[in-house]
Coordinates of C-alpha atoms and ligand atoms in Angstrom, one line a residue:
X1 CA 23.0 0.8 10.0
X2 CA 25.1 3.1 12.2
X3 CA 23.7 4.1 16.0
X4 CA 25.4 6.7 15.6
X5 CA 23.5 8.0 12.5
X6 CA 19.9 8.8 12.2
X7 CA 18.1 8.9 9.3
X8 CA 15.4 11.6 7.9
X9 CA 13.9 10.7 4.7
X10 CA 10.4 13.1 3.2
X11 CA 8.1 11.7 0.2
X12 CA 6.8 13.6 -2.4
X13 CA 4.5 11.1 -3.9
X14 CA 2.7 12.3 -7.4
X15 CA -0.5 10.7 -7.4
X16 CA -2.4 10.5 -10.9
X17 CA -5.7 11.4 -10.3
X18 CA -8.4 9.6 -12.5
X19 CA -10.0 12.2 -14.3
X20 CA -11.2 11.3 -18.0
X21 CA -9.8 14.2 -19.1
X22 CA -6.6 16.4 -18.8
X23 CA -6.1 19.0 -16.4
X24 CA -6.3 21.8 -18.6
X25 CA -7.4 19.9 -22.3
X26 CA -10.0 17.9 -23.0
X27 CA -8.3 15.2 -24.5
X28 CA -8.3 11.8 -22.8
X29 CA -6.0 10.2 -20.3
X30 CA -6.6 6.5 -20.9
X31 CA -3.7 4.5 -20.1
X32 CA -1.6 2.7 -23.4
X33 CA -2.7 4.4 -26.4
X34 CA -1.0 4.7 -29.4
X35 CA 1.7 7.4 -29.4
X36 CA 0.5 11.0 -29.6
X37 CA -3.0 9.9 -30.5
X38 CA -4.4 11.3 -27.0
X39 CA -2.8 14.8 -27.3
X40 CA -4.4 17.8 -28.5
X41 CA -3.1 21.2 -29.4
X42 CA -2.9 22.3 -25.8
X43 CA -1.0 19.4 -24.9
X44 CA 1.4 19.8 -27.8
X45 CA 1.9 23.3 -26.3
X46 CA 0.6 25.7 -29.8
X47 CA 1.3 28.8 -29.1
X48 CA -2.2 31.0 -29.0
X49 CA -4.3 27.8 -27.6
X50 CA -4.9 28.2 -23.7
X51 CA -5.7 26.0 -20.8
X52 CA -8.8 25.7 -19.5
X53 CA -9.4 23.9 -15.7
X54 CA -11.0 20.5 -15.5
X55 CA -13.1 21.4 -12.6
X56 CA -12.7 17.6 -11.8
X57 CA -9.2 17.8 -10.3
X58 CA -10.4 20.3 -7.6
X59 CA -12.9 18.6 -6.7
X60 CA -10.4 15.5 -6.2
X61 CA -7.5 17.6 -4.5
X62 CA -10.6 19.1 -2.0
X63 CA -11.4 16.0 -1.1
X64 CA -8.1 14.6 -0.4
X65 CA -7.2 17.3 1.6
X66 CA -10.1 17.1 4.1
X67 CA -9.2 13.2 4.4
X68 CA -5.9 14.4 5.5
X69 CA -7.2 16.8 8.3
X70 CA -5.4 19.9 6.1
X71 CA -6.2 23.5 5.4
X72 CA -7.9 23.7 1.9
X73 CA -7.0 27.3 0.9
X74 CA -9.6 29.5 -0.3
X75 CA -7.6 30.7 -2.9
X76 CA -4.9 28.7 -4.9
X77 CA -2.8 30.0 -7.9
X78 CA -1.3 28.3 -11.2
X79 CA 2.5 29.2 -11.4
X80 CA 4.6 28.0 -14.2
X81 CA 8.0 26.2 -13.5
X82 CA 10.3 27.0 -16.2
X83 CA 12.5 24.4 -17.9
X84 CA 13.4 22.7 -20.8
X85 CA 13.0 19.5 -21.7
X86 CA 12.1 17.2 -25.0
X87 CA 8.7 15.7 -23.7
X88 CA 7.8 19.4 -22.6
X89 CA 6.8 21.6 -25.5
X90 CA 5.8 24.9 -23.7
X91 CA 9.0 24.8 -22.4
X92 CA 7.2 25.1 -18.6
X93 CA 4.6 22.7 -16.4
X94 CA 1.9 24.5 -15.0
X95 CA 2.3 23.7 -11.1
X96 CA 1.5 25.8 -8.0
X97 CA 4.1 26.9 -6.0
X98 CA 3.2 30.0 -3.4
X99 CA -0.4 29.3 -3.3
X100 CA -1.3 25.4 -3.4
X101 CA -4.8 24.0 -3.0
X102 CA -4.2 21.9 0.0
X103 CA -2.0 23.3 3.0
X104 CA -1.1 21.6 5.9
X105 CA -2.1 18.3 7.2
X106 CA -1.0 15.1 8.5
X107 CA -1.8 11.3 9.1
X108 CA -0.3 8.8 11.2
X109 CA 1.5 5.4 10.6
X110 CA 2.5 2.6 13.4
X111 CA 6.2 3.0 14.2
X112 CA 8.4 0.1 14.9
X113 CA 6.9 -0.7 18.6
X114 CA 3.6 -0.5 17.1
X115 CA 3.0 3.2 18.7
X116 CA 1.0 5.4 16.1
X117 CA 3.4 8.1 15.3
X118 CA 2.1 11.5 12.9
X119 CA 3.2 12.3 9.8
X120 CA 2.8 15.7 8.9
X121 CA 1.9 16.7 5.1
X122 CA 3.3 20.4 3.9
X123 CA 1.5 20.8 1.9
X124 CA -0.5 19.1 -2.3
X125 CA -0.8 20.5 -4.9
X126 CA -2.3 20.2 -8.6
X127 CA 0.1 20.1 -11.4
X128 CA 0.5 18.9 -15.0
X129 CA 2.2 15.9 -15.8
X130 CA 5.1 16.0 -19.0
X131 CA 5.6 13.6 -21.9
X132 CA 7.6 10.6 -22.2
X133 CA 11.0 10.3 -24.5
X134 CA 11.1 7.3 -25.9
X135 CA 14.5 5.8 -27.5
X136 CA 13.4 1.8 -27.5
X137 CA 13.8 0.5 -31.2
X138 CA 14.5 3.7 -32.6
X139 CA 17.7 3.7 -34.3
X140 CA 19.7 7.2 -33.2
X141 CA 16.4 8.9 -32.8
X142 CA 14.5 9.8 -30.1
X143 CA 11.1 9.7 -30.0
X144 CA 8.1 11.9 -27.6
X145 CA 4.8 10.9 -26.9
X146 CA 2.7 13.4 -25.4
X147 CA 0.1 11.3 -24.4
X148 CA 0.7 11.8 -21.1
X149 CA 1.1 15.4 -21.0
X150 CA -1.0 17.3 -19.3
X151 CA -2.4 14.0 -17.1
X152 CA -3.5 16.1 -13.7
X153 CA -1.3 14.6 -10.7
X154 CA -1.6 15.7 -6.8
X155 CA 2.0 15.8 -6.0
X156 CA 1.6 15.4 -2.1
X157 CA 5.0 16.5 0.4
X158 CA 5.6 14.9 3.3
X159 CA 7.7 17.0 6.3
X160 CA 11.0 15.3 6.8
X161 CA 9.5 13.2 9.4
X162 CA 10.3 9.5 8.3
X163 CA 12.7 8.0 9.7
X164 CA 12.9 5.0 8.4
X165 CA 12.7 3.1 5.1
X166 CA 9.7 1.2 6.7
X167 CA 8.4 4.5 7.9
X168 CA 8.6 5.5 4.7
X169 CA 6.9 2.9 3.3
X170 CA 4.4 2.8 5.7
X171 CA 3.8 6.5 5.1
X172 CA 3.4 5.9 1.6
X173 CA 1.1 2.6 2.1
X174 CA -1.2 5.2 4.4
X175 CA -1.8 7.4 1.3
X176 CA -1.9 5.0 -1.0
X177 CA -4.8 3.8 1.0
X178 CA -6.4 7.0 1.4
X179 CA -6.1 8.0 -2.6
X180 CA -7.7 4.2 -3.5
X181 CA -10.6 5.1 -1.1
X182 CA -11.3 8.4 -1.9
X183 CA -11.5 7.1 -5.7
X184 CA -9.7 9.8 -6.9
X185 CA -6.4 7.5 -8.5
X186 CA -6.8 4.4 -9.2
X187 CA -2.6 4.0 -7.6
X188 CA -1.4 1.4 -10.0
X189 CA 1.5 1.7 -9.4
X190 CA 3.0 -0.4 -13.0
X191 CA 1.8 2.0 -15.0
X192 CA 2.9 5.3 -13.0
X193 CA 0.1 6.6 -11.6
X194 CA 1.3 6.1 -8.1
X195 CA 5.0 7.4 -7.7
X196 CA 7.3 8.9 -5.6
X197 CA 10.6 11.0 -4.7
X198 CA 12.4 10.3 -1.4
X199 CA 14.7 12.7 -0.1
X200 CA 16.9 11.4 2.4
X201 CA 19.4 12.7 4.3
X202 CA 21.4 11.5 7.5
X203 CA 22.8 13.5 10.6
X204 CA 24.6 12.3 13.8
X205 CA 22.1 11.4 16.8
X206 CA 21.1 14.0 18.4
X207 CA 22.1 17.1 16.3
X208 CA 19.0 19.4 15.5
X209 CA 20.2 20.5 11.8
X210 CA 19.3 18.6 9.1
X211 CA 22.1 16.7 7.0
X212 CA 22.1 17.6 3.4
X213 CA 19.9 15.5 1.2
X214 CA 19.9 13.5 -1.8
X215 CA 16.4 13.2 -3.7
X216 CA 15.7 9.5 -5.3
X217 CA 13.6 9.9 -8.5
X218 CA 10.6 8.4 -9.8
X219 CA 10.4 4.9 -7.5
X220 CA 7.3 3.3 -8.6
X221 CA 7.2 0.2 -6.1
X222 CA 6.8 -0.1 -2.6
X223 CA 9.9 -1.9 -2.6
X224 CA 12.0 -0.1 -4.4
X225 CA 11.4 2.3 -1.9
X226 CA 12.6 0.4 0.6
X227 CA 15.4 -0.7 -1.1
X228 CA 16.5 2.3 -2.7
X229 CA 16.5 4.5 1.0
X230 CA 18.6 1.7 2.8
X231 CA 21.2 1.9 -0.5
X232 CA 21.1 5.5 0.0
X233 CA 21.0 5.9 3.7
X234 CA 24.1 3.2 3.5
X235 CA 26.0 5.3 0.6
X236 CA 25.2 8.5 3.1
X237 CA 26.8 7.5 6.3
X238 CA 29.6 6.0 4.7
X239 CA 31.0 9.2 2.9
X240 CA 30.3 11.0 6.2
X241 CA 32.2 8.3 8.5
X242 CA 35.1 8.4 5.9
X243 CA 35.6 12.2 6.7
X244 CA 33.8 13.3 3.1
X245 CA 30.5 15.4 2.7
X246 CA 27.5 14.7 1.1
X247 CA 26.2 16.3 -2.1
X248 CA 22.9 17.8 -3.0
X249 CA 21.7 16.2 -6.0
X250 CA 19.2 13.8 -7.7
X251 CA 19.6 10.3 -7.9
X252 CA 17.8 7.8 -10.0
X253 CA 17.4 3.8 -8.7
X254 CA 18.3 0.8 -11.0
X255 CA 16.4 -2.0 -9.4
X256 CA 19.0 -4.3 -11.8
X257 CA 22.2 -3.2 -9.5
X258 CA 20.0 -2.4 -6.7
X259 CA 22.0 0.6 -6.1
X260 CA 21.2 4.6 -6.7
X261 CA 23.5 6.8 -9.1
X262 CA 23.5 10.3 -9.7
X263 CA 21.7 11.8 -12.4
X264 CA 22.5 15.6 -12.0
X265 CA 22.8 18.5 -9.2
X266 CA 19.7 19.5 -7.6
X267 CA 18.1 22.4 -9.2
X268 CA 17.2 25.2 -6.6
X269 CA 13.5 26.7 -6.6
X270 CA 15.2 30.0 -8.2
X271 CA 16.5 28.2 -10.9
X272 CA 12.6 27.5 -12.4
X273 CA 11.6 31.2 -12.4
X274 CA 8.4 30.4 -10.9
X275 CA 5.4 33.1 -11.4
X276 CA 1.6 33.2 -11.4
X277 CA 0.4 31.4 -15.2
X278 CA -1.3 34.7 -16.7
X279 CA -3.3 32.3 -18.2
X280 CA -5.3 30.7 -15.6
X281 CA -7.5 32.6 -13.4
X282 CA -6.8 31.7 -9.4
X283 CA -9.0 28.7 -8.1
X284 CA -11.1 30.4 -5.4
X285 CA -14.0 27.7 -3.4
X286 CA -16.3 28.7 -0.7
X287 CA -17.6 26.9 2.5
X288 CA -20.2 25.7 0.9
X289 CA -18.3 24.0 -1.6
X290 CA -15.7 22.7 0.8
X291 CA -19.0 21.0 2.5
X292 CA -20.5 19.8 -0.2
X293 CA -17.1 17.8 -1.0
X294 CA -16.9 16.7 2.7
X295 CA -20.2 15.2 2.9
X296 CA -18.9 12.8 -0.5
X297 CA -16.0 11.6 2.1
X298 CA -16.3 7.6 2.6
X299 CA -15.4 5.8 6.0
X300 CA -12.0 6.2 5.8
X301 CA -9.3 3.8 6.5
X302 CA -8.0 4.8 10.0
X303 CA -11.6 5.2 10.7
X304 CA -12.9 1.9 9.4
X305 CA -9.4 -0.1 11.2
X306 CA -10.8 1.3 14.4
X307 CA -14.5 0.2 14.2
X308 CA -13.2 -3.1 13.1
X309 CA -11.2 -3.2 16.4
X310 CA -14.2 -2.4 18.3
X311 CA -17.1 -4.1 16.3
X312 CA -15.3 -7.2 15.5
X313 CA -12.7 -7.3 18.7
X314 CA -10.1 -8.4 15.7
X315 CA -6.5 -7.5 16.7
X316 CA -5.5 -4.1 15.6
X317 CA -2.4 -5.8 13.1
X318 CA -5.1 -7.4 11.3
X319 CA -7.7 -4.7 11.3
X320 CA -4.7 -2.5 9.3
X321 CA -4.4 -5.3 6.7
X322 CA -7.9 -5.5 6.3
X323 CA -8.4 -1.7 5.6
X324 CA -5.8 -1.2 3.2
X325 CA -8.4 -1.4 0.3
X326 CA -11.9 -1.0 1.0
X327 CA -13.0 -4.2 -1.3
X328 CA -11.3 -6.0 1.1
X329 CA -12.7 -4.3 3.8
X330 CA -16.3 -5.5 2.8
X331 CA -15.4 -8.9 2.0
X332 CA -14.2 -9.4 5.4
X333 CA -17.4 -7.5 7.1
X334 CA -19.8 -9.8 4.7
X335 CA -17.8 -12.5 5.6
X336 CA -17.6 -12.1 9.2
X337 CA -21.3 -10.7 9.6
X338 CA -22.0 -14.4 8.1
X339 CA -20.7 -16.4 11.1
X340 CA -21.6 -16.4 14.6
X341 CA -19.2 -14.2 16.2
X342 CA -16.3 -15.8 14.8
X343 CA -15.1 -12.5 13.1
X344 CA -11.1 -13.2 14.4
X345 CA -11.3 -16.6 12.5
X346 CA -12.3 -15.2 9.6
X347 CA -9.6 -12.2 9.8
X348 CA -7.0 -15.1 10.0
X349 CA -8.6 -17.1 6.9
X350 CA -8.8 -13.9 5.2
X351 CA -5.0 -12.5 5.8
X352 CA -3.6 -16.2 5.6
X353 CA -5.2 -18.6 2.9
X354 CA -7.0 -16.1 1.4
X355 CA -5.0 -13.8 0.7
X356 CA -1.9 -16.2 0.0
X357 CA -4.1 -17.9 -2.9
X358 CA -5.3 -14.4 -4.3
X359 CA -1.3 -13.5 -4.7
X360 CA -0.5 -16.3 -5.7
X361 CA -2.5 -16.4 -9.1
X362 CA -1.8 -12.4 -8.9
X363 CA -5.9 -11.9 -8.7
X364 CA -7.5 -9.0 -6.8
X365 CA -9.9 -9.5 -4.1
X366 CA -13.0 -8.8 -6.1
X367 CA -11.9 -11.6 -8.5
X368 CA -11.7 -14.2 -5.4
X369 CA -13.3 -17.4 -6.7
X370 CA -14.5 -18.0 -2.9
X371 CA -17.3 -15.3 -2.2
X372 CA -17.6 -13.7 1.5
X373 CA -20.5 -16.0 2.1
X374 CA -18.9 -19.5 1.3
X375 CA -15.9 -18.6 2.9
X376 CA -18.3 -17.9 6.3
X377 CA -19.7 -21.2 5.8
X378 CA -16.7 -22.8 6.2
X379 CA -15.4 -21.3 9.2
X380 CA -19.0 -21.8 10.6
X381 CA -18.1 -25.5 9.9
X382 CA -14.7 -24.8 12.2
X383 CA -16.7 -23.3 15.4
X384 CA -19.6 -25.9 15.3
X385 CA -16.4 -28.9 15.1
X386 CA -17.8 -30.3 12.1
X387 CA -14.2 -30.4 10.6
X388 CA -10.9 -29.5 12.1
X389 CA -8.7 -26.3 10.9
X390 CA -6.6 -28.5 9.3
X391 CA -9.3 -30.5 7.3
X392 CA -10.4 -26.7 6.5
X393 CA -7.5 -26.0 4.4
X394 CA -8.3 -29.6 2.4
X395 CA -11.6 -28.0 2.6
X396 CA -10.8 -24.4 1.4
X397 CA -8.6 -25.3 -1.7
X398 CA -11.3 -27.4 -3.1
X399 CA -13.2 -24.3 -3.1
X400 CA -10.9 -22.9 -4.8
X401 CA -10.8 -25.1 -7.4
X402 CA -14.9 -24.1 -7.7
X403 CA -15.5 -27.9 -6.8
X404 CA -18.7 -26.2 -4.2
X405 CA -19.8 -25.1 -0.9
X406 CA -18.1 -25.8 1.9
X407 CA -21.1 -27.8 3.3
X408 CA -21.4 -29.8 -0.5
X409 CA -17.2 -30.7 0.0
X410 CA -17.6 -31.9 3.2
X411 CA -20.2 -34.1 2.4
X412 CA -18.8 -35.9 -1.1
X413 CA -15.4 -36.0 0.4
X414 CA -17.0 -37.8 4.1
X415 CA -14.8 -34.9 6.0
X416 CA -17.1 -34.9 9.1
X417 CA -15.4 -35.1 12.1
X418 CA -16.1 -37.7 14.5
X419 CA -17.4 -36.4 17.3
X420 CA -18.7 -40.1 18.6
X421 CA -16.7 -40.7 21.2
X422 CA -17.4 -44.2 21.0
X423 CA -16.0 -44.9 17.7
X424 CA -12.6 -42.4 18.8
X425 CA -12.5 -44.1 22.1
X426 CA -12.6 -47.8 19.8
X427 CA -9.8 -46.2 17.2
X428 CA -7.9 -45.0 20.8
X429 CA -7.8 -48.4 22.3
X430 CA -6.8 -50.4 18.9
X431 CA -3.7 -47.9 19.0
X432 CA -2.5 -47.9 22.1
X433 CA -2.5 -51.8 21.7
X434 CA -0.6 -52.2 18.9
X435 CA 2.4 -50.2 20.3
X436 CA 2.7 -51.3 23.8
X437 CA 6.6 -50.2 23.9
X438 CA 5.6 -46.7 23.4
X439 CA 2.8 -47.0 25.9
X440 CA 4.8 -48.3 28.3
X441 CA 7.2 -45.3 28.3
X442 CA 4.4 -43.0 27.9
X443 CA 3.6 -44.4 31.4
X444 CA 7.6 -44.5 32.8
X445 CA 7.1 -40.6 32.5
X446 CA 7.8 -39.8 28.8
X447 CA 5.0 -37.5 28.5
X448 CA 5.9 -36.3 24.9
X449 CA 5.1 -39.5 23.6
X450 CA 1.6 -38.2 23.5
X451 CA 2.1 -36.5 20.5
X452 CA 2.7 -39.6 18.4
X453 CA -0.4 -41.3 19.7
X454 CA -2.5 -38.1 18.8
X455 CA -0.5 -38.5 15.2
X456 CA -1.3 -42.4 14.8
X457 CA -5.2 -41.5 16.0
X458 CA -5.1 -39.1 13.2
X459 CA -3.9 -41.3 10.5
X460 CA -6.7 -43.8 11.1
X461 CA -9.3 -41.3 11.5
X462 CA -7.7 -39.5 8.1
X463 CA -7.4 -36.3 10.6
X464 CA -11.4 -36.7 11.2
X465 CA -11.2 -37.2 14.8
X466 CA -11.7 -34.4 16.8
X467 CA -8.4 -33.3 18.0
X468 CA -9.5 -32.3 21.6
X469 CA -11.8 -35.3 22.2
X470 CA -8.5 -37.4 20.8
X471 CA -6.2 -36.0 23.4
X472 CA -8.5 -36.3 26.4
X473 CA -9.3 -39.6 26.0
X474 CA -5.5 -40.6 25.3
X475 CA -4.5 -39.5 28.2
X476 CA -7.5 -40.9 30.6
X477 CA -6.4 -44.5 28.7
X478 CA -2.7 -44.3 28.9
X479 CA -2.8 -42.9 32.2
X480 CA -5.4 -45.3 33.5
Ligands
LIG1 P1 12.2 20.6 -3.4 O1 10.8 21.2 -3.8 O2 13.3 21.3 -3.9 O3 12.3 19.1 -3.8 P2 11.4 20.9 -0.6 O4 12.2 21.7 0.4 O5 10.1 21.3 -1.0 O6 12.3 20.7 -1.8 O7 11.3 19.5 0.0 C1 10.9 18.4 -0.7 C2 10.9 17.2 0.3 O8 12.2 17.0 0.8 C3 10.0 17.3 1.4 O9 9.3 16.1 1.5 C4 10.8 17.5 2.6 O10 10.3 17.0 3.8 C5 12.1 16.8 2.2 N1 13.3 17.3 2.8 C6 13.8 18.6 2.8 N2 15.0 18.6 3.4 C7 15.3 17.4 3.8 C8 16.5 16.8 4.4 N3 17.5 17.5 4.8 N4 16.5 15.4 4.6 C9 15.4 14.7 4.2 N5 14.3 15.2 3.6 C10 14.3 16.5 3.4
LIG2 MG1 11.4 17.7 -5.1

């Protein structure tokens, strides 16, 4: 990427929120059923049927908005964004436009030298989600399931404040976070209920107006995100270096190519005919409500990576990982509230075995076949040198495997350490003897040499010895 360049990239991310209902039907919004089976007449768009508010989603976009420090507005209003589409009977989607529920707010993200850098939101507001076209196994047909029409999403607009792809993501791993906690989506992100568009645009260092952007559709994956900006970013400066301008338009990703490719020209906010839905009376809450909805609000992520920082001295790199979902929050805090102080060793077993064996099986934290409690035994067994960290691992994948407790492992398996210093000090002297060379140029200065006495210690002891114990008393032999 070009010095010269810098790039400005804002999200729109459309977050599903996990209502049993629709936004404005009562029909269901259960993930994969059978085409059209979860559509009602509203849905389909019958003319004469009319919406009615799932008092649900306001609730949901309330609460979001207080978790993001914004101005919930007293008053919000439907408007209907004209267009026409297959998957879109009514030939509009009820949005707001003028008069969204939640206004202006912000969060912040660690930038590149690990400084905490704000984001600010514009603005979130409810909408209606459209059907899906379907032309798999259909031969020259298309087909439309409306099962998801009508789903209630919380598109939320970033300002053009990224300016990075790993801002970006960042940004979008913040909210993520804050949607999972609030339980108002559940953010999987397979099966599009966590999605976003990234606008992203380029200008030359230092200049104050903004280049003219190009909006990447529907990315569904953290990295595609990634991935698609840089493309993009890349495409950007590239026309603009070879003397060409950039276009205003929407571009989709294919993850195949890993390139973006235009899809059509960007439509401007006059070209939907936005105005108030007659149908829907505004949405108008009170303090009281607003109160009510704050005093629902959890411990929130920034929040809870702070207290962690200061309750558990873990670093702060490690207190973001562990916030990111608040199940894994809590299995570190029973965890760590199980040992004695030892709360940084369990971060590090947590965001390094842990968390490596949970992806690797693709299993969630609350599926982890080690519990919070046995894996604070076993680092207890660390701090009180009953084993070593590397006879932990051994230790740890047994558990894994559901063959016991820490405690039961280390017994069947004899992994005690040996902390008599007799029986080292007997394994020490029957290894120094049988490789007198090496001994000798331990002694003529070659102080490296240590290692492979510590190494051949180990291999008798099966890595049983106590490492520290090992070393001093190598040294006092080899040096005496
Ligand atoms: P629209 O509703 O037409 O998509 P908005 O003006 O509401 O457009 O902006 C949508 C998103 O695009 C916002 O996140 C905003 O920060 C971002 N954005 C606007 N202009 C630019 C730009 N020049 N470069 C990058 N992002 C931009
Ligand atoms: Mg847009």
């Amino acid at each position: 990427m070009s010095r010269n360049w810098e790039v400005v990239i804002g999200l729109e991310i459309h977050t599903q929120l996990a209502t049993k209902s629709k936004i404005f039907s009562g029909a269901a919004t259960a993930y994969g059923a059978a085409p059209n089976t979860q559509a009602c007449l509203v849905d389909l768009g019958y003319p004469g049927t009319l919406p009615v508010l799932n008092e649900e989603v306001v609730r949901m976009a309330t609460k979001f908005g207080l978790a993001v420090n914004a101005e919930i507005a007293r008053r919000s209003v439907f408007a209907r964004k004209n267009y026409f589409y297959p998957d879109l009977p009514k030939g509009y989607q009820i949005s707001q436009y003028e008069l969204p529920i939640v206004g202006e707010g912000e969060l912040f993200i660690e930038d590149a030298d690990g400084k905490q850098k704000r984001i600010g939101i514009t603005r979130a507001h409810l909408e209606e989600d459209a059907g899906k076209s379907i032309h798999e196994g259909l031969d020259r047909h298309s087909g439309i399931d409306l099962n998801r029409a009508g789903t209630p999403l919380l598109e939320i607009v970033s300002e053009p404040d990224l300016r990075s792809a790993q801002e970006a993501v960042a940004y979008m791993r913040k909210i993520h976070s804050i949607v999972r906690y609030l339980e108002i989506s559940d953010g999987n992100m397979q099966e599009g209920s966590f999605r976003c568009d990234a606008n992203v645009s380029v200008r030359p260092r230092g200049q104050e107006k903004l280049g003219t952007r190009a909006e990447l559709k529907n990315l569904n994956s953290f990295r595609f995100v990634e991935k698609a900006i840089n493309y993009e970013v890349e495409r950007q400066i590239e026309i603009l270096e070879d003397g060409g301008e950039v276009v205003q338009e929407t571009r989709l990703y294919d993850s195949d190519k890993d390139e973006t490719r235009s899809m059509r020209s960007k439509e401007e906010a006059n070209d939907y005919r936005y105005f108030p839905d007659p149908d829907l009376l505004p949405v108008e809450i009170d303090e009281e409500y607003i109160a009510a909805v704050r005093a629902t609000l959890p411990e929130l992520p920034a929040a809870k990576q702070q207290r962690f920082i200061e309750q558990y001295s873990i670093k702060p790199e490690d207190a973001d990982i562990l916030t990111t979902s608040r199940a894994l929050a809590d299995y570190f805090e029973t965890a760590a509230g199980a040992t004695d102080g030892k709360a940084q060793v369990v971060a590090n077993w947590v965001i390094g075995e842990l968390t490596g064996a949970l992806n690797k099986e693709s299993l969630e934290i609350e599926q982890s076949p080690v519990s919070p409690e046995a894996l604070a035994q076993l680092v207890s067994r660390i701090s009180d040198d009953t084993i070593s960290g590397k006879i932990a691992k051994e230790v740890f994948e047994a558990m894994w495997r559901g063959e016991g407790s820490a405690d039961a492992i280390i017994e069947a398996k004899g992994l005690r350490q040996i902390t008599d210093n007799s029986a080292i000090e007997a394994i020490v002297d029957q290894v120094i003897a049988a490789n007198p060379g090496q001994a000798a140029e331990y002694r003529a200065g070659k102080d490296k040499l240590i290692g492979f006495f510590v190494g051949q210690v180990m291999k008798e002891t099966q890595g049983k010895a106590n490492p520290g114990a090992v070393n001093k008393l190598l040294k006092d032999k080899l040096s005496g």
